[in-house]
PDB file of C-alpha atoms and ligand atoms in Angstrom:
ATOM      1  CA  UNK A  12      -2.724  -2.655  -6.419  1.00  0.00           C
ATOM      2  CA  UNK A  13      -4.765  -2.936  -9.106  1.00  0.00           C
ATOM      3  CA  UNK A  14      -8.281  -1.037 -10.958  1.00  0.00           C
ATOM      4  CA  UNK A  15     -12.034  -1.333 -10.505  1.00  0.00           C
ATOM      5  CA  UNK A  16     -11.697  -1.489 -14.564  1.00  0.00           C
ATOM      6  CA  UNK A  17      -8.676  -4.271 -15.374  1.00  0.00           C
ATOM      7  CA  UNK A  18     -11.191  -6.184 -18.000  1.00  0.00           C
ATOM      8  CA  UNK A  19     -11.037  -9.878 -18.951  1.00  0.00           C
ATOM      9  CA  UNK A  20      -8.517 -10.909 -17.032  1.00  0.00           C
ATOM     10  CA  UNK A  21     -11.102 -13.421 -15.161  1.00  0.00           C
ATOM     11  CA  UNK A  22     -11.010 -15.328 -18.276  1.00  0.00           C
ATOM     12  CA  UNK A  23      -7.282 -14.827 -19.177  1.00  0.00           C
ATOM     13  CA  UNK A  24      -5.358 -18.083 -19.094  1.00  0.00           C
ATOM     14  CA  UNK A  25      -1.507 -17.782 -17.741  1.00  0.00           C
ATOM     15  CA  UNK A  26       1.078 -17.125 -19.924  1.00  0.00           C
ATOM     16  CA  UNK A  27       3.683 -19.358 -21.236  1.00  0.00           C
ATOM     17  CA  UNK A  28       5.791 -20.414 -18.698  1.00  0.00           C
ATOM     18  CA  UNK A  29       3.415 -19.565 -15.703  1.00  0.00           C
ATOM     19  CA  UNK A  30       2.236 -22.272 -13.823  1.00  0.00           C
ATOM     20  CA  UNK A  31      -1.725 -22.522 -13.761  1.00  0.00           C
ATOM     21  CA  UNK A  32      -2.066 -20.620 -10.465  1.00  0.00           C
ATOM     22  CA  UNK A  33      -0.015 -17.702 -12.605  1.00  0.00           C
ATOM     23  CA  UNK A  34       3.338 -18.013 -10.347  1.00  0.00           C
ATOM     24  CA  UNK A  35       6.205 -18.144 -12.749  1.00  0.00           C
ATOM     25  CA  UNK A  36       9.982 -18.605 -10.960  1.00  0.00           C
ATOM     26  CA  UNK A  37      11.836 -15.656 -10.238  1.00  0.00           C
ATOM     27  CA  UNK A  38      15.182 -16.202 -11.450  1.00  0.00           C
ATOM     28  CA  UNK A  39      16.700 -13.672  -9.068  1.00  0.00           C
ATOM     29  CA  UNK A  40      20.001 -13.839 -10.849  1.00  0.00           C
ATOM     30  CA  UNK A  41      18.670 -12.339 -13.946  1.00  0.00           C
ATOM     31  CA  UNK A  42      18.012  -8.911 -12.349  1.00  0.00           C
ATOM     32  CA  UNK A  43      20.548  -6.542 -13.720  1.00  0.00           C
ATOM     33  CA  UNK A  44      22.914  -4.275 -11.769  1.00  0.00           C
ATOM     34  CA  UNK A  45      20.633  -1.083 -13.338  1.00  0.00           C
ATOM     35  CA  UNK A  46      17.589  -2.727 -11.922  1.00  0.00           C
ATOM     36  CA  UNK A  47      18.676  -3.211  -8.448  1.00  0.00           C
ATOM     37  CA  UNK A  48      19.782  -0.084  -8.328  1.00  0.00           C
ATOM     38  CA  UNK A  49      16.571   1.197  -9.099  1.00  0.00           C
ATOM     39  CA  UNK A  50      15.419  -0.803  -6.056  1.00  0.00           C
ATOM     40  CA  UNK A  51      17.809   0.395  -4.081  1.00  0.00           C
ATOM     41  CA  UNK A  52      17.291   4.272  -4.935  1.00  0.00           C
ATOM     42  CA  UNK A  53      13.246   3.523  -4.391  1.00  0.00           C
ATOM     43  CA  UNK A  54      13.943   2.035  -0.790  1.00  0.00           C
ATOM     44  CA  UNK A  55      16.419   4.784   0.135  1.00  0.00           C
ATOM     45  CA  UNK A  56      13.841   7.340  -0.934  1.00  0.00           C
ATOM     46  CA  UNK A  57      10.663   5.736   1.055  1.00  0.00           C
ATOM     47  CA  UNK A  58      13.107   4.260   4.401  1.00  0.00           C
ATOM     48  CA  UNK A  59      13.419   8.451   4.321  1.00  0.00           C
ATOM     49  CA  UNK A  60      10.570   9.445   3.690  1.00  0.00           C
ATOM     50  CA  UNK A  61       8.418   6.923   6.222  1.00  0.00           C
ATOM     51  CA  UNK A  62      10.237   8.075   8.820  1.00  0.00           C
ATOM     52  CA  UNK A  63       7.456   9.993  11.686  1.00  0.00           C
ATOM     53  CA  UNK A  64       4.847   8.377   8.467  1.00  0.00           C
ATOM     54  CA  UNK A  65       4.338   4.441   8.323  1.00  0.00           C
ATOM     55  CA  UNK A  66       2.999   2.637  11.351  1.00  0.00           C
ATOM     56  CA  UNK A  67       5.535   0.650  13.517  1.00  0.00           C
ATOM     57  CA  UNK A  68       4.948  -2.921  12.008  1.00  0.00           C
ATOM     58  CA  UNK A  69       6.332  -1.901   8.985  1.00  0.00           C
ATOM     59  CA  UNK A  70      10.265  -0.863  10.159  1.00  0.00           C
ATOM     60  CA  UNK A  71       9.515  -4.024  12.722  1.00  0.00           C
ATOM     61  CA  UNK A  72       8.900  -6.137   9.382  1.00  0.00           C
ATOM     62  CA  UNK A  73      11.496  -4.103   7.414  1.00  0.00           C
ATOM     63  CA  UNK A  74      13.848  -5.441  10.442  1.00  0.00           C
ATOM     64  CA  UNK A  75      12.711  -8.750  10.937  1.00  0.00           C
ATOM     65  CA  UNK A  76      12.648  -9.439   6.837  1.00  0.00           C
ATOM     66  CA  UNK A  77      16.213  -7.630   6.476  1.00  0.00           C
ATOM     67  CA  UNK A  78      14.455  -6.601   3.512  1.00  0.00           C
ATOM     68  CA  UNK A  79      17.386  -3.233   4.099  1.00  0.00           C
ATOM     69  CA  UNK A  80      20.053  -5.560   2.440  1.00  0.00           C
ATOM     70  CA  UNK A  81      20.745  -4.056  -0.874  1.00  0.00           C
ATOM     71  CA  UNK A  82      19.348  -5.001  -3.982  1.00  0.00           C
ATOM     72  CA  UNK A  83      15.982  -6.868  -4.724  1.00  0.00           C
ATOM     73  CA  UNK A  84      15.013  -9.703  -2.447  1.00  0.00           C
ATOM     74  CA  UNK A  85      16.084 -13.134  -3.692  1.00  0.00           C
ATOM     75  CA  UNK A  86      12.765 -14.847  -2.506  1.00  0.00           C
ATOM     76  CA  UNK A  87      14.403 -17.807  -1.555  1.00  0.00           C
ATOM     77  CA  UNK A  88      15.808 -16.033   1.200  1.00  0.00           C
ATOM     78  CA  UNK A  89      13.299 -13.855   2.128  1.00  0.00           C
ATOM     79  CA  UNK A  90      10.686 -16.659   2.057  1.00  0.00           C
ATOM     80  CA  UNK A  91      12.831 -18.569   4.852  1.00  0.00           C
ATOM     81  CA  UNK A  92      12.669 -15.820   7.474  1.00  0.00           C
ATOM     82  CA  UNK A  93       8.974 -14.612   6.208  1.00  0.00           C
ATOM     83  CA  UNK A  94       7.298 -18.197   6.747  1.00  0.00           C
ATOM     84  CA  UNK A  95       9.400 -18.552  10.140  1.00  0.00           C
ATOM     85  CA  UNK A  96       7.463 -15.887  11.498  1.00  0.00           C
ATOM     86  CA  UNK A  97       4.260 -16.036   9.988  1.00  0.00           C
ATOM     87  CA  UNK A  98       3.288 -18.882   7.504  1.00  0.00           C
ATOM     88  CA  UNK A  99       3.733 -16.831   4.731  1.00  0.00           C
ATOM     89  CA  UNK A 100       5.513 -16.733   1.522  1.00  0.00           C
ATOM     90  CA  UNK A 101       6.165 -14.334  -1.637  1.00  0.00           C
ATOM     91  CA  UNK A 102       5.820 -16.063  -5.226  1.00  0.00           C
ATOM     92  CA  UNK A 103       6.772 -14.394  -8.153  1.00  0.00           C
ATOM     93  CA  UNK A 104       3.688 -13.764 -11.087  1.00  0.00           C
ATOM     94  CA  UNK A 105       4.045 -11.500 -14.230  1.00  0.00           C
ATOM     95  CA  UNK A 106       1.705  -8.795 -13.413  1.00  0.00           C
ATOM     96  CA  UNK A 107      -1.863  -8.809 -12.698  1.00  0.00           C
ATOM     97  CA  UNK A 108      -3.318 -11.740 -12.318  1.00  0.00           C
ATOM     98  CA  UNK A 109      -7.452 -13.071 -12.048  1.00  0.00           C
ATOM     99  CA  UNK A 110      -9.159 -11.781  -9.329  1.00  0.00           C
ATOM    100  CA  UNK A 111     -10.019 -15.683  -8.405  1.00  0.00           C
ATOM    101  CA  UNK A 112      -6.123 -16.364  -8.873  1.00  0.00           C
ATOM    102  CA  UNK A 113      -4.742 -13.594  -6.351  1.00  0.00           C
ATOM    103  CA  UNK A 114      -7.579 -14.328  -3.794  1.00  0.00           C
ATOM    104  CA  UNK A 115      -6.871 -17.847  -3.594  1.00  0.00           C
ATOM    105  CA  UNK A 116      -2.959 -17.242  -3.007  1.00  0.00           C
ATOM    106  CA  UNK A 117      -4.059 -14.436  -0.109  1.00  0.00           C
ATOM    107  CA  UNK A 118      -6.220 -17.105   1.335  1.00  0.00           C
ATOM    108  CA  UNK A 119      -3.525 -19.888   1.037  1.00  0.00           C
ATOM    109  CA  UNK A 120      -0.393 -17.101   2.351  1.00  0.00           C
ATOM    110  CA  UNK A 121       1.236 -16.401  -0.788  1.00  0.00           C
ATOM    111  CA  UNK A 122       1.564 -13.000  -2.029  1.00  0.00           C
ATOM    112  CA  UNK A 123       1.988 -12.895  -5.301  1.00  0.00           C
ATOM    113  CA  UNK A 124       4.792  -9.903  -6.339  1.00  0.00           C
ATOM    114  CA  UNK A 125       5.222  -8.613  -9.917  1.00  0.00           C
ATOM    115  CA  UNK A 126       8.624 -10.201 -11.220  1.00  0.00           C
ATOM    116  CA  UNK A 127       9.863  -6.979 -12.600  1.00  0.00           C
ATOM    117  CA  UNK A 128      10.837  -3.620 -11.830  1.00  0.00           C
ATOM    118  CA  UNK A 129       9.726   0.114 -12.798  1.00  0.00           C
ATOM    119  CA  UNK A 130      12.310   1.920 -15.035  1.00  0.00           C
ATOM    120  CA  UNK A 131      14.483   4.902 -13.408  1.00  0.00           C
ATOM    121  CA  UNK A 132      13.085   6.835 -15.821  1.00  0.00           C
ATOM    122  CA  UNK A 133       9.514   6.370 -13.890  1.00  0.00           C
ATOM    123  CA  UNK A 134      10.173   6.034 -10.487  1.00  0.00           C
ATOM    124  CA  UNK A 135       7.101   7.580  -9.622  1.00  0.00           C
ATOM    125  CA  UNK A 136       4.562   6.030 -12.177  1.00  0.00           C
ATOM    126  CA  UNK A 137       3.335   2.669 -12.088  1.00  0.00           C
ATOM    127  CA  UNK A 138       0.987   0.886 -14.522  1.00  0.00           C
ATOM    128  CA  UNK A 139       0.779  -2.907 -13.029  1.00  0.00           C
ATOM    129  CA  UNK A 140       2.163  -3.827  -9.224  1.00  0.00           C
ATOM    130  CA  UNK A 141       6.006  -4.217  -9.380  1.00  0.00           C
ATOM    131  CA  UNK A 142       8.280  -6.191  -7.036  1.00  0.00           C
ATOM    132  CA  UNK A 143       8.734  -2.550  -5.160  1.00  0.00           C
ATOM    133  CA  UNK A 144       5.309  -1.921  -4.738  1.00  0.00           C
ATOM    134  CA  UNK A 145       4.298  -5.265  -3.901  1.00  0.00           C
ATOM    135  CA  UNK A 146       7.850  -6.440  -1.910  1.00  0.00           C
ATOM    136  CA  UNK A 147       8.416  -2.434  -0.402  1.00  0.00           C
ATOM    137  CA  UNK A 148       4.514  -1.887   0.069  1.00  0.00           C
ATOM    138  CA  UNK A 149       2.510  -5.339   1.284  1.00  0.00           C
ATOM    139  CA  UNK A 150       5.433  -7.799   2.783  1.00  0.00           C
ATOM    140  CA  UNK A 151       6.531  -5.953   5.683  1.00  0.00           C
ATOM    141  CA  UNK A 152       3.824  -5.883   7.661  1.00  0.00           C
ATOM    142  CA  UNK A 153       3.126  -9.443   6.729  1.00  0.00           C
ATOM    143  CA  UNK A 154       5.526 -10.269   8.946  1.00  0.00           C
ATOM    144  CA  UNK A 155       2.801  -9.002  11.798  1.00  0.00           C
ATOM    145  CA  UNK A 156       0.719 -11.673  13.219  1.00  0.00           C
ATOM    146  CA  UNK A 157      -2.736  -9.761  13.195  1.00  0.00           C
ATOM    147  CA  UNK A 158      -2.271  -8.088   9.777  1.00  0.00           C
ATOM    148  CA  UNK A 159      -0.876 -11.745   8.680  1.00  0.00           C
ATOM    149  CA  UNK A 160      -4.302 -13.246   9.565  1.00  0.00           C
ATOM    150  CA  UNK A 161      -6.444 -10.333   8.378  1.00  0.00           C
ATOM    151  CA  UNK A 162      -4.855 -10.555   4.820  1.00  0.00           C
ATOM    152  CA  UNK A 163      -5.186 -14.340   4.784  1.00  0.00           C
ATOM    153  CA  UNK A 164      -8.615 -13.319   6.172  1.00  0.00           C
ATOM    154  CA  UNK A 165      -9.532 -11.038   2.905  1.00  0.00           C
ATOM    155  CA  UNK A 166      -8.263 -13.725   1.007  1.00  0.00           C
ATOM    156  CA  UNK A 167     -11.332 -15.922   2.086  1.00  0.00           C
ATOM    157  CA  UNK A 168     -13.506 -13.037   1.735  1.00  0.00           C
ATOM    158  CA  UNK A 169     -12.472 -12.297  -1.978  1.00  0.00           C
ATOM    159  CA  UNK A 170     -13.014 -15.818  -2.905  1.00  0.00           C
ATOM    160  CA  UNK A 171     -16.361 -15.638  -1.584  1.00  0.00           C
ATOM    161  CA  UNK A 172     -16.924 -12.743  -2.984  1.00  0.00           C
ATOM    162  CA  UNK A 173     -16.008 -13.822  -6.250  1.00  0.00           C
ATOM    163  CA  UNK A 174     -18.549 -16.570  -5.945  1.00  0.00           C
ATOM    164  CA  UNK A 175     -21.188 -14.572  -4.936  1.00  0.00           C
ATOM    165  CA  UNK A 176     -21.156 -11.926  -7.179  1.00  0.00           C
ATOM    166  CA  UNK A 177     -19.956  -9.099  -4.348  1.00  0.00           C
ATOM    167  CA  UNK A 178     -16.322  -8.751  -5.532  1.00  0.00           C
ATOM    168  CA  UNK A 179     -16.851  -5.042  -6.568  1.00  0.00           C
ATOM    169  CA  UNK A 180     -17.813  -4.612  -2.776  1.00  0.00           C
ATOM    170  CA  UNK A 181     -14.656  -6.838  -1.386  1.00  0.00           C
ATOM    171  CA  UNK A 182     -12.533  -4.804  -3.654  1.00  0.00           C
ATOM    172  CA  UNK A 183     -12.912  -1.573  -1.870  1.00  0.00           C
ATOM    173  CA  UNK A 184     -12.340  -3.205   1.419  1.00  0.00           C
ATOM    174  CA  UNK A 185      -9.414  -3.978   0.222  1.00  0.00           C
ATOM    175  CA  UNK A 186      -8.230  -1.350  -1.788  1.00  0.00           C
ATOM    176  CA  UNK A 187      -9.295   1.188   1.392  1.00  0.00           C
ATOM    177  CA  UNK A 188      -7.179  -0.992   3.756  1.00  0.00           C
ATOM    178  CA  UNK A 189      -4.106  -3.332   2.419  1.00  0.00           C
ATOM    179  CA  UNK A 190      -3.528  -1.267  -0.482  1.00  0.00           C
ATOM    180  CA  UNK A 191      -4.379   2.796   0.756  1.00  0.00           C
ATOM    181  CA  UNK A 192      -5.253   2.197   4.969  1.00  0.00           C
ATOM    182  CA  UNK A 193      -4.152   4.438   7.550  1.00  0.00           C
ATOM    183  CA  UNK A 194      -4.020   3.615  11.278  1.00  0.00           C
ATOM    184  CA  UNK A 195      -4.291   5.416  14.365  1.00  0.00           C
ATOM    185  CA  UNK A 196      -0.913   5.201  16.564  1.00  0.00           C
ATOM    186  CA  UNK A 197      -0.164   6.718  19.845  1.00  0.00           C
ATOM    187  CA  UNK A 198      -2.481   9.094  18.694  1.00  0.00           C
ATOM    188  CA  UNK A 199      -1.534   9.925  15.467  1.00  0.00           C
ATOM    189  CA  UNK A 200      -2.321   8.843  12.012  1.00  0.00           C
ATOM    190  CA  UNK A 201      -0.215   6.249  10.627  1.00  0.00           C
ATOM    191  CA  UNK A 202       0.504   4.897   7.164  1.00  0.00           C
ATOM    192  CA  UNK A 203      -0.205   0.965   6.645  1.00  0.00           C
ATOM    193  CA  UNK A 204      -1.487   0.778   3.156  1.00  0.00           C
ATOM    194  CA  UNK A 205       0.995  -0.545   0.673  1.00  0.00           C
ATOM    195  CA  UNK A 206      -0.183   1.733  -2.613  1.00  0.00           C
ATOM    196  CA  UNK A 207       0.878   4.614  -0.005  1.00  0.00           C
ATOM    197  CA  UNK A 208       4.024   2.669   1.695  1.00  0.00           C
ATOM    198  CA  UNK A 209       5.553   2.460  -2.089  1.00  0.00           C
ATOM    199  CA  UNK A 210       4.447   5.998  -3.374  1.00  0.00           C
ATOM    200  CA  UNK A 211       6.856   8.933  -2.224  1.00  0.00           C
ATOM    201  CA  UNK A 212       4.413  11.647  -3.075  1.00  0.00           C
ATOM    202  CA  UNK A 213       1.603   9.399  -1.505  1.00  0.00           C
ATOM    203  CA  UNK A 214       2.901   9.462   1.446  1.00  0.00           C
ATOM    204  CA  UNK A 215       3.199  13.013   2.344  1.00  0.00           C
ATOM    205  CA  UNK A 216      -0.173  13.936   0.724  1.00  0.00           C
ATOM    206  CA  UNK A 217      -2.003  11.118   2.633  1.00  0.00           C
ATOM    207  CA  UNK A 218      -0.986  12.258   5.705  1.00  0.00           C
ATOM    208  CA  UNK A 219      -0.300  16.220   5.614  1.00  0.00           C
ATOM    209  CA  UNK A 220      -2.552  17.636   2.342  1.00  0.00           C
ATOM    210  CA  UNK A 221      -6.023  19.088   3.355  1.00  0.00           C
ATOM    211  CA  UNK A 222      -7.173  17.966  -0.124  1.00  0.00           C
ATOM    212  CA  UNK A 223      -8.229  14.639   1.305  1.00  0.00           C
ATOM    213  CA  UNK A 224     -11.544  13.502   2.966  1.00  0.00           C
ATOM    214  CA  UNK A 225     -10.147  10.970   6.539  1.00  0.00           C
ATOM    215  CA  UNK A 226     -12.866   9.366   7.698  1.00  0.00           C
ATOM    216  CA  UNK A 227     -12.999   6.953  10.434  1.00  0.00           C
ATOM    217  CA  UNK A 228     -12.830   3.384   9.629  1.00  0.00           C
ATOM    218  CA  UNK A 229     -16.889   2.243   8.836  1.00  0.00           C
ATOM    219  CA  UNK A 230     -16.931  -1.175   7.138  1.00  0.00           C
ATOM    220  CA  UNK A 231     -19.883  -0.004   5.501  1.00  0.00           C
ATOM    221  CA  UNK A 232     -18.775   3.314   4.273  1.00  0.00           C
ATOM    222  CA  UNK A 233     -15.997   1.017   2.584  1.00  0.00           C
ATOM    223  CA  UNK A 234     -18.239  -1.218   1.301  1.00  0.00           C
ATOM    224  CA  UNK A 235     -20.286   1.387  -0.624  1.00  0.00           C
ATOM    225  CA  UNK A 236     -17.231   4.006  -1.509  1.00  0.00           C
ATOM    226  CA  UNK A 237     -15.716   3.650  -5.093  1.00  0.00           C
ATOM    227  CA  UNK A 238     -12.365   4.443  -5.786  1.00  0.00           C
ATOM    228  CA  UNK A 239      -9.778   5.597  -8.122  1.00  0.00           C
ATOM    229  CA  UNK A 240      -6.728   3.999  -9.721  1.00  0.00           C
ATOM    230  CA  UNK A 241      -5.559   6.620 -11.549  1.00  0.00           C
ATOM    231  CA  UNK A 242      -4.557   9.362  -8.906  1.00  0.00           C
ATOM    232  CA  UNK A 243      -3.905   9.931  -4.997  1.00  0.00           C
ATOM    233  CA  UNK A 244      -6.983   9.076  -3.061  1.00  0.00           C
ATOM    234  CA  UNK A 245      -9.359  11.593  -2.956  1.00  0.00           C
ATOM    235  CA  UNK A 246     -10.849   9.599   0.860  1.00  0.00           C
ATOM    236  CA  UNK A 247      -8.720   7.574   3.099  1.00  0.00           C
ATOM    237  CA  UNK A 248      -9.981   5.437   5.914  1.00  0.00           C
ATOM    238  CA  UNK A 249      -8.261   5.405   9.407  1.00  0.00           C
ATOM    239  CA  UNK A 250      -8.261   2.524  12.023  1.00  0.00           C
ATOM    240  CA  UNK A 251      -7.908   2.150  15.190  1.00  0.00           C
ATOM    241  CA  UNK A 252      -5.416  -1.212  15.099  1.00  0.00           C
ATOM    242  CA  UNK A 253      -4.859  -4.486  13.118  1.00  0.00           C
ATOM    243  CA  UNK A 254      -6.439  -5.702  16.190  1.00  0.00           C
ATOM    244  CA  UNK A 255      -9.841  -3.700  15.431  1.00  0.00           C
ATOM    245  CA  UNK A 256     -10.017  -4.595  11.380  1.00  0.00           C
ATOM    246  CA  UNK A 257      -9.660  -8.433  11.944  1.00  0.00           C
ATOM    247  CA  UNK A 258     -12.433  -7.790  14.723  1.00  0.00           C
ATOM    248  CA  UNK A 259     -14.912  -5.971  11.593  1.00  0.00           C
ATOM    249  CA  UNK A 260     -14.131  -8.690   9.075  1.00  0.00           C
ATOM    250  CA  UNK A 261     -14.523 -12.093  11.732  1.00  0.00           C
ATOM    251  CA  UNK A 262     -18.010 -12.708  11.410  1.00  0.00           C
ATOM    252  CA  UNK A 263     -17.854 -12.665   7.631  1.00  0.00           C
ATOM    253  CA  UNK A 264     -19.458  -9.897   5.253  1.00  0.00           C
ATOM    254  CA  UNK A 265     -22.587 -11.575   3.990  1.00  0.00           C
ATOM    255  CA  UNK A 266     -24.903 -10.113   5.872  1.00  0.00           C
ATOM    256  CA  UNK A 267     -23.569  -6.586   5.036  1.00  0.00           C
ATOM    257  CA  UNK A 268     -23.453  -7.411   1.200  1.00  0.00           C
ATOM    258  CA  UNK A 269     -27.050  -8.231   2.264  1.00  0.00           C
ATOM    259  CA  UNK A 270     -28.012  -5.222   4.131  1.00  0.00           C
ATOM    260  CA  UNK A 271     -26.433  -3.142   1.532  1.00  0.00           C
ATOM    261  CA  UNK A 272     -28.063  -4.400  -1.859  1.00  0.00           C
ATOM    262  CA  UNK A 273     -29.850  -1.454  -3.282  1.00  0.00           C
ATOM    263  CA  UNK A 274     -27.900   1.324  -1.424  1.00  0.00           C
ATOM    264  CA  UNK A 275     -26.328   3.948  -3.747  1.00  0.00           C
ATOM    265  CA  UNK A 276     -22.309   3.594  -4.018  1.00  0.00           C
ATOM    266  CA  UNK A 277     -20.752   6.468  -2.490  1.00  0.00           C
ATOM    267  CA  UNK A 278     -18.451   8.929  -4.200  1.00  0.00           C
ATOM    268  CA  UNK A 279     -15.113   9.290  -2.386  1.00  0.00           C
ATOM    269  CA  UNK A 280     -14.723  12.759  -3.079  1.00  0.00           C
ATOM    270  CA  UNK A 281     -18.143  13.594  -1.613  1.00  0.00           C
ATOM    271  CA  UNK A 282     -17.348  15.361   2.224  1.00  0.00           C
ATOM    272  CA  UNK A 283     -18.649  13.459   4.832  1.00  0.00           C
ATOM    273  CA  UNK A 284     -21.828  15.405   5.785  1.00  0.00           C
ATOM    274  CA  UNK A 285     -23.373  14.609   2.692  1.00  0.00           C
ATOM    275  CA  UNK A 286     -22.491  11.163   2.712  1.00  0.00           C
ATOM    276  CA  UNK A 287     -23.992  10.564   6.308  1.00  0.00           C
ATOM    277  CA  UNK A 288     -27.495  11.439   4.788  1.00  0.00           C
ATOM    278  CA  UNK A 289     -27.133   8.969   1.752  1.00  0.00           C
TER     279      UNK A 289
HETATM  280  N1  HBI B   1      -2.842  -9.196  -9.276  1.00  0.00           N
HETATM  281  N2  HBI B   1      -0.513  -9.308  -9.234  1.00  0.00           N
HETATM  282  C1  HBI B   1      -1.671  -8.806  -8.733  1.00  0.00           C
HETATM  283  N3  HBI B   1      -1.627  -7.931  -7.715  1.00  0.00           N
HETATM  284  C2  HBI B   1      -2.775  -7.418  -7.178  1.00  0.00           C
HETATM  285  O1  HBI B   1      -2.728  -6.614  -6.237  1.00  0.00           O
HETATM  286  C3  HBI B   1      -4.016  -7.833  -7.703  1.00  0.00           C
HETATM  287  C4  HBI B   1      -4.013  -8.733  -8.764  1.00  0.00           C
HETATM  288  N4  HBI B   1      -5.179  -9.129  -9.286  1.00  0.00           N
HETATM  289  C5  HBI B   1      -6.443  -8.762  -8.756  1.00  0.00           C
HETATM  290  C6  HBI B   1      -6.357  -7.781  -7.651  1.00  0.00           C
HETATM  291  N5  HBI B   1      -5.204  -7.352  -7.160  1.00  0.00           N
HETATM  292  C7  HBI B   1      -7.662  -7.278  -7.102  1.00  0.00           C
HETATM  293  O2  HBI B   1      -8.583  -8.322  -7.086  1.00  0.00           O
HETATM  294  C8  HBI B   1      -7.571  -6.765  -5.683  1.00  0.00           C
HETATM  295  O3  HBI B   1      -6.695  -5.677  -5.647  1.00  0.00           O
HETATM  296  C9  HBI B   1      -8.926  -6.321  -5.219  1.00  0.00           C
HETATM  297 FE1   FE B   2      -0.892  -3.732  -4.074  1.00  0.00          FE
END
């Protein structure tokens, strides 16, 4: 999760006690009772709700992670069965971190989570990536082989990216698949993105409101489409398979970023006719 706008944290040095790639440890005994019971009302709510919604590699990693054991996940744990299956691990950070920072974990298999919790008070409203969005929302299906790779994948990417001055681009390929994506599955549209995954009122809009534009997956339609951080999506893009994004991304970006430079951006909210002209 995170904005097209979060300023200055490319410069930002960690805080105390962070280590310099940012991870800080997660002391798992200092949650409070209150706080994993916030966790455990949040997961009761979306396990619910996701039901006939999320795409079938995320109850499989749900499963496989036992990430339905109450409370929040002491990492320690959770890291043993997650790098059994697929090389990766969680680490603990403070919030948002530099762009540079978080790309470099993705391309190394770390997620970084935020070590904290939303209040009960907010359930619904979150300013930086907590441990439900990011634990909840992006771990599960990290425990899937092809989305495994295709987030280590973007990971790569986004480091490139950074150093070549097409981050803004790499963002939205991001943003429109690991954090808002929807899949195709036995014909019907499936949730995958983890911004949706960890947002109850997400989840039914993105799938069942007719506010929405759902446009097939076009890596460059994502490439040129800005976004929004501040409300549901006003566009959503919809793959075929994990299988099918890897396949987009494999031969690297360049020569899109290439073929794009001096195209317009396109505005999400536009409907698709008009944006087939631009
Ligand atoms: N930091 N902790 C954290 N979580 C994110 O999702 C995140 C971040 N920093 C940068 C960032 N995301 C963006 O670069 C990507 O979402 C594009
Ligand atoms: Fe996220």
């Amino acid at each position: 999760m995170t904005s097209d706008t979060h300023i200055g944290l490319d410069t930002a040095k960690p805080p105390l006690g962070a280590a310099a790639d940012w991870t800080i440890p997660q002391h798992w005994e200092r949650f409070t009772p209150v706080e994993h019971r916030v966790w455990d009302l949040l997961f009761a709510r979306q396990q619910e709700c996701l039901k006939g919604r999320a795409v079938k590699q995320f109850f499989e990693g749900l499963d496989l992670l036992k990430l339905s054991k109450p409370g929040i996940p002491d990492f320690d744990e959770l890291n043993e069965r997650l790098f059994a299956r697929t090389g990766w691990t969680v680490v603990s950070v403070p919030g948002l971190i530099p762009d540079e920072v978080f790309f470099e974990h993705l391309s190394r298999r770390r997620f970084p989570a935020g070590n904290f919790i939303r209040a009960a008070t907010s359930l619904d409203y979150l300013e930086e990536p907590d441990v439900f969005h990011d634990v909840f929302g992006h771990v599960p299906i990290l425990a899937d082989h092809v989305a495994a790779d295709f987030i280590q994948h973007l990971g790569a990417l986004g480091l490139e990216a950074h150093a070549g001055g097409t981050l803004q681009r790499l963002a939205r390929l991001y943003w429109y698949t690991i954090e808002f994506g929807l899949t195709m599955e036995a014909g019907a549209r499936r949730i995958y993105g983890a911004g949706i995954l960890s947002s109850f009122g997400e989840s039914v809009y993105s799938l069942e409101s007719d506010v929405p534009h759902r446009a097939r997956f076009d890596i460059n339609q994502v490439l040129r489409t800005r976004y929004r951080t501040d409300s549901f999506q006003p566009r959503y893009f919809v793959i075929d398979s994990f299988e099918a994004l890897l396949e987009t991304v494999s031969e690297g970006l360049d020569h899109l970023y290439e073929a794009l430079e001096g195209t317009e951006d396109l505005d999400p909210h536009a409907a698709d006719d008009v944006r087939k002209a631009a």
